[in-house]
């Protein structure tokens, strides 16, 4: 990226006061060109950049619709072809098919048009040439190409071939062609992100890399810090985003300025648990239900890192502005108890080099052999352009949270009651019939932060239900349709109408209206 340097004399400001804290992200609607960043202490310089590569697509902020969307939890498809858990879903840039990456070492290709025609159908193609667990996938390059990342450290870019008919609709899927391969020594590839002409790859051990797909070469590498844990998640605001947020297995988060490839802010989530999901807020700030209406142009990102909580964080300041919290049906968490996101993080000092055990723990050596077990709580985040947030997690429920109007929040799909034993455990859920409960959503303020609590109470069954009804009850239907294991990912999909895809740890994919 060509940079032009111009000296800027300090005015009424000591040179020692100039630091990375002065970086300003462009406001919404502001042109991306000639963005600036103060990056030196003395002398003071300004860096002008011509802007990052841009590519219009479904993942960009500009493509997000602000039309209200409220899925009703009507199951229209049940796809159970994967033999192990599905880690990620991704729709092609042309919107004609979607892919599912699974622990069974395959990535399957599904025809979007079949979702409204058949309740259960077979995948069109299967990519099984990569080896290792398929941990992530994303659309890239043209409308027919996908990229997948594996636990063996490889990244493959491959193209879906099909024969079209009138209207450029696929008539017959003919095969898969591997276009490019990259093999690194940084451990499992945990996340991928299309970023213009680059493909961002998050390797567990050696950090973030930019792969230039045009020249088939590495554009840059951003190393992680060992004591912060293994890199697990990344999030940015579309292919032309000037910033990137990464999360680790120990709850550490880093905000990167991608124009200059430098870290701007680093902080640790108070729980110190693995960062399970990151997702930038895509709705206008006024629709997010923030106390006081929110603030300026700072990036806001939803972060899920344990305890059945989701926090909305200002990633420039490392400050939580909103918490969405599920309550177990046994009432184990009092509504007035401060959320974990508002706790003070523990000490982060370095241990003595004379203490091998403490040093090994500090450098996350054990996690290289046996990664941390995923925590109970939220594992999937899907912000909408109108404001509400969709979540999925270890209690097998898919929820819609409307922080601006909490009374309009509800469970889209899930068992009639969350299993409180499972909710407090990191073990896989076991589907069992339970007594239904009613849900209520309350908003209050804790430490000047807006908190939306989900309160669930048992519902007393009628006498006829206790004697055994002849027709399935609502609880029976909800139990039959819900996921039987942790909901790992959510994906919006538009065919003739807006649909919601969800995938779980047992390998099942469901489509909902």
C-alpha atoms as one frame of an Amber mdcrd trajectory, in Angstrom:
protein
   0.000   0.000   0.000   1.652   3.287  -1.004   1.883   5.831   1.797   2.635
   9.516   1.603   4.354  11.064   4.586   3.795  14.698   5.512   5.135  16.357
   8.654   2.469  18.005  10.769   3.649  20.601  13.302   2.034  20.114  16.680
  -0.343  22.833  17.801  -1.023  23.396  21.478  -0.140  19.748  22.058   3.034
  18.365  23.505   4.807  15.954  21.192   4.848  13.374  23.942   1.030  13.349
  23.958   0.813  12.066  20.397   0.168   8.321  20.368  -1.851   5.531  18.858
  -4.803   6.607  20.963  -5.386   9.460  18.526  -6.364   7.201  15.648  -9.828
   8.026  14.315 -11.912   5.637  12.248 -13.938   7.195   9.425 -17.538   7.952
  10.255 -20.416   6.302   8.465 -20.913   7.895   5.072 -17.434   9.425   5.101
 -15.272   8.614   2.083 -12.589   6.020   2.630  -9.873   8.020   0.915  -7.304
  10.165   2.703  -7.938   8.570   6.072  -5.324   9.487   8.597  -3.599   8.078
  11.588  -1.117   9.659  14.002   1.374   6.918  14.715   4.584   8.490  15.996
   5.413  10.375  19.168   8.100  12.748  17.957   8.302  14.162  15.448   4.599
  14.100  14.630   3.650  12.679  11.228   0.446  12.094   9.379  -0.003   9.078
   7.104  -2.298   9.367   4.096  -3.565   6.180   2.518  -5.331   5.694  -0.771
  -7.776   3.312   0.926  -8.035  -0.456   1.160  -9.133  -2.666  -1.742 -12.910
  -2.788  -1.961 -15.236  -5.382  -3.393 -19.016  -5.126  -3.325 -20.674  -8.236
  -1.989 -23.107  -9.754   0.396 -20.710  -9.431   3.316 -20.258  -5.683   3.078
 -21.978  -3.215   5.397 -23.667  -1.519   2.447 -25.473  -4.755   1.511 -27.135
  -5.152   4.928 -30.868  -4.524   4.800 -32.474  -2.440   7.541 -35.881  -4.017
   6.908 -37.158  -5.621  10.142 -36.819  -9.403  10.096 -38.470 -11.626  12.690
 -38.056 -15.368  11.961 -41.065 -17.302  13.245 -39.337 -20.628  13.877 -41.202
 -22.561  11.167 -38.973 -25.488  10.175 -38.833 -25.980   6.394 -35.720 -28.161
   5.959 -33.742 -30.684   8.014 -30.377 -31.692   6.523 -28.578 -34.503   8.369
 -25.864 -35.600   5.958 -22.776 -34.626   7.979 -21.450 -37.324  10.311 -19.934
 -34.871  12.800 -20.453 -31.301  13.944 -20.804 -28.389  11.518 -18.426 -25.527
  12.328 -19.472 -22.872   9.815 -21.939 -22.086   7.039 -21.202 -19.731   4.125
 -23.311 -18.663   1.161 -21.733 -18.133  -2.266 -21.388 -14.562  -3.528 -23.939
 -15.289  -6.270 -26.416 -16.617  -3.708 -27.105 -19.844  -5.611 -25.591 -22.323
  -3.163 -24.186 -22.494   0.350 -21.391 -24.552   1.908 -21.068 -26.278   5.289
 -17.677 -27.022   6.894 -17.665 -30.012   9.249 -15.493 -32.006  11.614 -16.083
 -35.033   9.376 -13.320 -33.587   7.108 -15.717 -32.506   4.371 -17.260 -29.314
   3.029 -20.632 -29.942   1.430 -22.334 -27.806  -1.218 -26.116 -27.352  -1.039
 -28.496 -25.895  -3.625 -30.387 -22.936  -2.130 -33.424 -23.418  -4.382 -34.128
 -26.854  -2.883 -34.744 -25.414   0.590 -38.319 -24.391  -0.198 -39.107 -27.506
  -2.238 -37.904 -30.414  -0.091 -37.878 -30.853   3.674 -34.819 -33.108   3.434
 -32.545 -33.432   0.421 -29.004 -34.420  -0.456 -26.044 -32.128  -0.950 -24.981
 -31.479  -4.535 -21.217 -31.855  -4.105 -18.711 -32.766  -1.388 -15.182 -31.364
  -1.106 -13.045 -33.942   0.710  -9.573 -33.329  -0.749  -8.190 -31.149   2.030
  -7.793 -33.516   4.959  -8.254 -32.634   8.615 -11.371 -31.194  10.195 -12.953
 -28.423   8.116 -13.113 -25.619  10.696 -14.214 -22.669   8.560 -15.292 -21.592
   5.094 -16.113 -18.373   3.259 -16.998 -17.104  -0.203 -14.140 -15.496  -2.122
 -13.073 -14.280  -5.564 -15.909 -14.802  -8.063 -19.466 -15.928  -7.364 -18.644
 -19.638  -7.641 -15.506 -19.883  -5.461 -15.182 -20.856  -1.811 -12.266 -21.066
   0.610 -11.984 -23.590   3.439  -9.617 -23.850   6.400  -8.566 -27.092   8.064
  -7.225 -28.343  11.377  -4.091 -29.504   9.499  -3.152 -25.856   8.828  -4.072
 -25.759   5.144  -6.301 -23.363   3.209  -7.876 -24.414  -0.093  -9.639 -22.204
  -2.613 -11.947 -24.175  -4.871 -14.586 -23.515  -7.487 -18.040 -25.062  -7.815
 -18.716 -26.067 -11.409 -22.250 -26.354 -12.767 -24.191 -26.205 -16.027 -26.642
 -23.311 -16.285 -29.974 -23.027 -17.987 -32.092 -19.985 -18.871 -31.738 -17.275
 -16.242 -28.209 -18.433 -15.317 -29.626 -20.851 -12.749 -27.693 -24.085 -12.086
 -29.257 -27.033 -13.856 -26.667 -29.649 -12.965 -23.666 -29.520 -10.626 -20.728
 -31.137 -12.400 -17.805 -31.035  -9.974 -15.286 -29.147  -7.857 -11.978 -27.688
  -9.004  -9.216 -26.800  -6.548  -7.714 -23.470  -7.632  -5.131 -22.674  -4.946
  -3.614 -24.236  -1.857  -1.662 -22.781   1.046   0.014 -24.791   3.792   1.348
 -23.129   6.912   3.002 -24.292  10.094   0.908 -22.177  12.420  -1.556 -24.828
  13.486  -5.249 -25.119  12.743  -6.882 -22.452  10.590  -9.651 -21.244  12.895
 -11.251 -18.495  10.792 -11.318 -17.064   7.263 -12.495 -13.670   6.026 -12.840
 -12.344   2.491 -11.156  -8.923   2.394 -11.220  -7.520  -1.114  -8.566  -9.289
  -3.171  -7.062 -10.740   0.014  -8.109 -13.721   2.073  -7.534 -13.255   5.809
  -6.575 -16.459   7.631  -6.418 -16.848  11.412  -3.962 -19.590  12.407  -4.214
 -20.786  16.001  -0.503 -20.536  16.852   1.119 -17.890  14.679  -1.544 -15.224
  14.226  -3.196 -13.500  11.291  -2.115 -13.678   7.648  -3.198 -11.954   4.465
  -3.130 -14.129   1.341  -3.187 -12.245  -1.964  -5.259 -14.464  -4.248  -4.233
 -12.534  -7.375  -0.511 -13.187  -6.995  -0.822 -16.319  -4.826   1.533 -14.813
  -2.242   1.460 -13.753   1.383   0.694 -10.025   1.697   1.357  -9.643   5.438
   1.556 -11.496   8.753   0.494 -10.239  12.185   1.918 -12.333  15.002   0.046
 -13.079  18.198   1.330 -13.101  21.779   1.756 -16.594  23.309   0.479 -15.782
  26.798  -2.767 -14.419  25.340  -3.752 -17.869  24.088  -4.467 -19.380  20.691
  -6.142 -17.254  18.045  -9.754 -18.391  17.598 -12.024 -15.749  16.081 -11.850
 -12.645  13.915 -14.372 -10.008  12.857 -14.331  -6.974  10.582 -16.829  -4.622
   8.999 -16.843  -6.099   5.502 -14.257  -6.412   2.707 -13.249  -2.734   2.891
 -13.051  -2.493   6.686 -10.095  -0.430   8.029 -10.136  -2.401  11.305 -10.093
  -6.004  12.443 -10.818  -7.580  15.826  -9.300 -10.899  16.936 -10.173 -13.062
  19.955  -8.209 -15.858  21.617  -8.737 -19.003  23.681  -7.977 -17.021  26.849
 -10.412 -14.211  26.226  -7.884 -11.666  24.942  -9.056  -9.284  22.218  -6.943
  -7.125  19.912  -8.103  -4.315  17.649  -5.892  -3.965  14.558  -5.555  -1.022
  12.197  -5.430  -2.877   8.902  -4.196   0.152   6.975  -0.849   0.004   8.775
  -1.040  -3.544  10.250  -0.540  -2.382  13.834  -2.388  -3.262  17.059  -4.327
  -0.321  18.485  -6.058  -1.664  21.572  -5.715  -4.855  23.580  -7.808  -5.987
  26.513  -8.963  -9.191  28.202 -12.539 -10.295  28.750 -13.036 -10.513  32.539
 -13.978 -14.222  32.466 -10.804 -15.309  30.682 -12.834 -17.914  28.758 -12.432
 -18.679  25.018 -13.966 -16.109  22.700 -16.671 -18.218  21.071 -18.122 -15.650
  18.654 -17.519 -12.120  17.338 -19.870 -10.096  15.129 -19.874  -6.365  14.298
 -23.127  -4.493  14.912 -24.514  -3.666  11.453 -27.573  -1.628  12.473 -27.597
   2.156  13.024 -26.514   3.014  16.560 -29.951   4.410  17.367 -31.508   0.963
  16.764 -29.260  -0.925  19.184 -31.015   0.124  22.397 -27.884   1.624  23.946
 -28.197   3.715  27.075 -27.936   7.368  26.075 -28.172   6.516  22.355 -24.589
   5.243  21.934 -21.541   7.168  20.861 -19.877   8.426  17.691 -18.217   6.360
  15.022 -16.325   3.853  17.169 -16.743   0.240  16.001 -19.241  -1.742  18.090
 -18.864  -5.529  18.191 -20.927  -8.255  19.862 -18.697 -10.608  21.872 -19.687
 -13.993  23.327 -17.215 -15.461  25.825 -19.056 -17.656  28.310 -21.727 -17.511
  31.024 -24.641 -17.285  28.581 -23.894 -13.605  28.048 -23.388 -11.489  24.941
 -21.797  -8.065  25.339 -21.828  -5.148  22.912 -18.363  -3.612  23.156 -16.764
  -0.402  21.986 -13.588  -1.968  20.642 -11.620   1.285  20.556 -12.019   1.741
  24.307 -12.391  -1.912  25.292 -15.593  -1.007  27.138 -18.867  -2.906  27.328
 -21.999  -0.809  26.642 -24.718  -3.492  26.679 -25.260  -7.041  27.947 -27.816
  -9.624  26.817 -28.068 -12.390  29.403 -29.936 -15.698  29.617 -31.194 -16.848
  33.006 -31.311 -20.567  33.898 -34.807 -21.770  34.817 -33.611 -22.668  38.325
 -32.945 -18.978  38.989 -29.254 -19.554  39.720 -28.394 -16.008  38.604 -30.129
 -13.121  40.344 -31.305 -10.328  38.016 -29.419  -7.740  40.081 -26.130  -9.665
  39.892 -23.572  -7.756  37.772 -22.857  -9.398  34.409 -19.496 -11.073  33.955
 -18.608  -8.547  31.228 -18.585  -5.792  33.879 -16.248  -7.601  36.262 -12.674
  -6.492  36.700 -10.170  -8.695  34.818  -7.639 -10.610  36.876  -3.923  -9.771
  37.109  -1.892 -10.309  33.942   1.651 -10.077  35.247   4.443 -12.290  33.892
   5.582 -15.210  36.078   9.120 -15.780  37.194  11.295 -17.604  34.623  12.453
 -19.808  37.540   8.980 -21.319  37.872   8.604 -23.714  34.871   5.018 -24.686
  35.730   3.776 -21.106  35.971   5.734 -20.130  32.861   4.243 -23.022  30.884
   0.739 -21.979  31.924   1.499 -18.339  31.098   2.656 -19.244  27.583  -0.357
 -21.511  26.954   1.931 -24.492  26.268  -0.690 -27.045  27.332  -3.241 -25.594
  24.923  -1.015 -26.544  21.989  -1.575 -30.209  22.809  -5.134 -30.064  24.190
  -7.061 -26.879  23.298  -9.478 -25.461  25.846 -12.932 -26.991  25.892 -15.619
 -24.679  24.570 -17.516 -22.982  27.367 -21.265 -23.242  27.894 -23.161 -20.278
  26.539 -23.560 -18.487  23.238 -21.651 -19.865  20.230 -23.333 -18.152  17.265
 -24.113 -14.473  16.606 -26.093 -12.959  13.729 -26.740  -9.177  13.923 -29.499
  -7.782  11.703 -29.597  -4.439   9.946 -32.765  -3.374  11.790 -31.220  -3.756
  15.254 -32.214  -7.149  16.739 -29.559  -9.826  17.293 -29.998 -13.568  16.673
 -28.018 -15.944  18.910 -27.559 -19.694  19.287 -25.769 -21.667  21.951 -25.249
 -24.676  24.173 -28.871 -24.720  25.402 -29.934 -25.528  21.783 -32.063 -22.382
  21.543 -32.098 -19.747  18.816 -33.085 -16.371  20.251 -33.954 -12.988  18.818
 -32.879 -10.145  21.124 -34.349  -6.686  20.581 -32.493  -4.467  23.037 -34.378
  -1.359  21.881 -37.725  -3.046  22.660 -36.911  -5.922  25.061 -40.539  -7.041
  25.305 -40.340  -8.008  21.617 -37.482 -10.478  22.223 -38.369 -14.153  21.920
 -37.081 -17.681  21.286 -37.220 -18.455  17.568 -36.630 -22.175  17.959 -35.561
 -24.484  20.737 -36.661 -27.109  23.239 -39.639 -26.137  25.428 -37.244 -25.528
  28.303 -33.508 -25.001  28.531 -31.773 -27.829  30.368 -30.272 -26.095  33.387
 -27.810 -28.950  33.939 -26.570 -28.668  30.375 -26.496 -24.879  30.541 -23.950
 -25.041  33.353 -21.833 -27.753  31.755 -19.425 -27.845  28.852 -20.561 -31.371
  27.906 -22.745 -31.952  24.802 -26.466 -31.510  25.306 -28.676 -34.555  25.714
 -32.156 -34.060  24.296 -34.887 -34.989  26.777 -38.510 -33.973  27.092 -39.026
 -31.273  29.732 -41.753 -29.185  31.271 -42.388 -26.048  29.170 -41.595 -22.631
  30.562 -42.611 -19.067  29.775 -40.058 -16.380  28.996 -39.971 -12.721  29.945
 -37.375 -10.107  29.010 -36.528  -7.296  31.413 -34.213  -4.324  30.892 -32.362
  -2.575  33.702 -29.120  -0.709  34.297 -26.035  -2.022  36.083 -23.032   0.272
  36.490 -24.519   2.590  33.850 -24.669  -0.289  31.353 -27.933  -1.513  29.802
 -28.651  -5.158  30.687 -31.447  -7.246  29.123 -32.231 -10.349  31.197 -34.186
 -13.369  30.032 -36.295 -14.746  32.877 -37.895 -18.175  32.479 -40.602 -19.646
  34.706 -42.204 -23.121  34.584 -45.632 -23.280  32.947 -48.251 -25.357  34.762
 -49.664 -28.045  32.449 -53.416 -28.449  32.115 -55.192 -31.562  33.408 -55.794
 -32.843  29.890 -52.109 -32.591  29.089 -51.220 -34.502  32.276 -53.591 -37.320
  31.279 -51.928 -37.622  27.866 -53.454 -35.670  24.947 -54.259 -37.456  21.742
 -52.573 -34.728  19.636 -48.998 -33.541  20.073 -48.725 -30.577  22.438 -46.751
 -27.420  21.680 -43.929 -28.718  23.887 -43.797 -31.977  21.946 -43.657 -30.165
  18.603 -40.986 -27.750  19.805 -38.910 -30.618  21.159 -39.206 -32.565  17.882
 -38.121 -29.631  15.698 -35.321 -28.139  17.821 -31.624 -28.899  17.600 -30.400
 -31.761  19.785 -26.950 -30.278  20.412 -25.127 -26.940  20.654 -26.056 -24.455
  17.926 -22.690 -23.542  16.383 -23.535 -21.156  13.551 -26.317 -19.046  12.049
 -26.610 -17.740   8.498 -29.209 -15.563   6.715 -30.246 -16.730   3.271 -32.594
 -15.151   0.774 -34.331 -17.372  -1.781 -37.846 -16.169  -2.535 -38.046 -14.871
   1.027 -35.692 -14.409   3.961 -34.664 -17.681   5.606 -32.498 -18.560   8.590
 -30.001 -21.434   8.500 -28.677 -22.981  11.692 -26.180 -25.789  12.256 -25.335
 -27.746  15.375 -22.597 -29.796  16.952 -24.269 -33.078  15.923 -23.934 -32.226
  12.206 -27.566 -31.242  11.545 -28.455 -28.182   9.442 -31.943 -26.668   9.693
 -33.704 -23.966   7.692 -36.356 -21.761   9.296 -38.896 -19.208   8.160
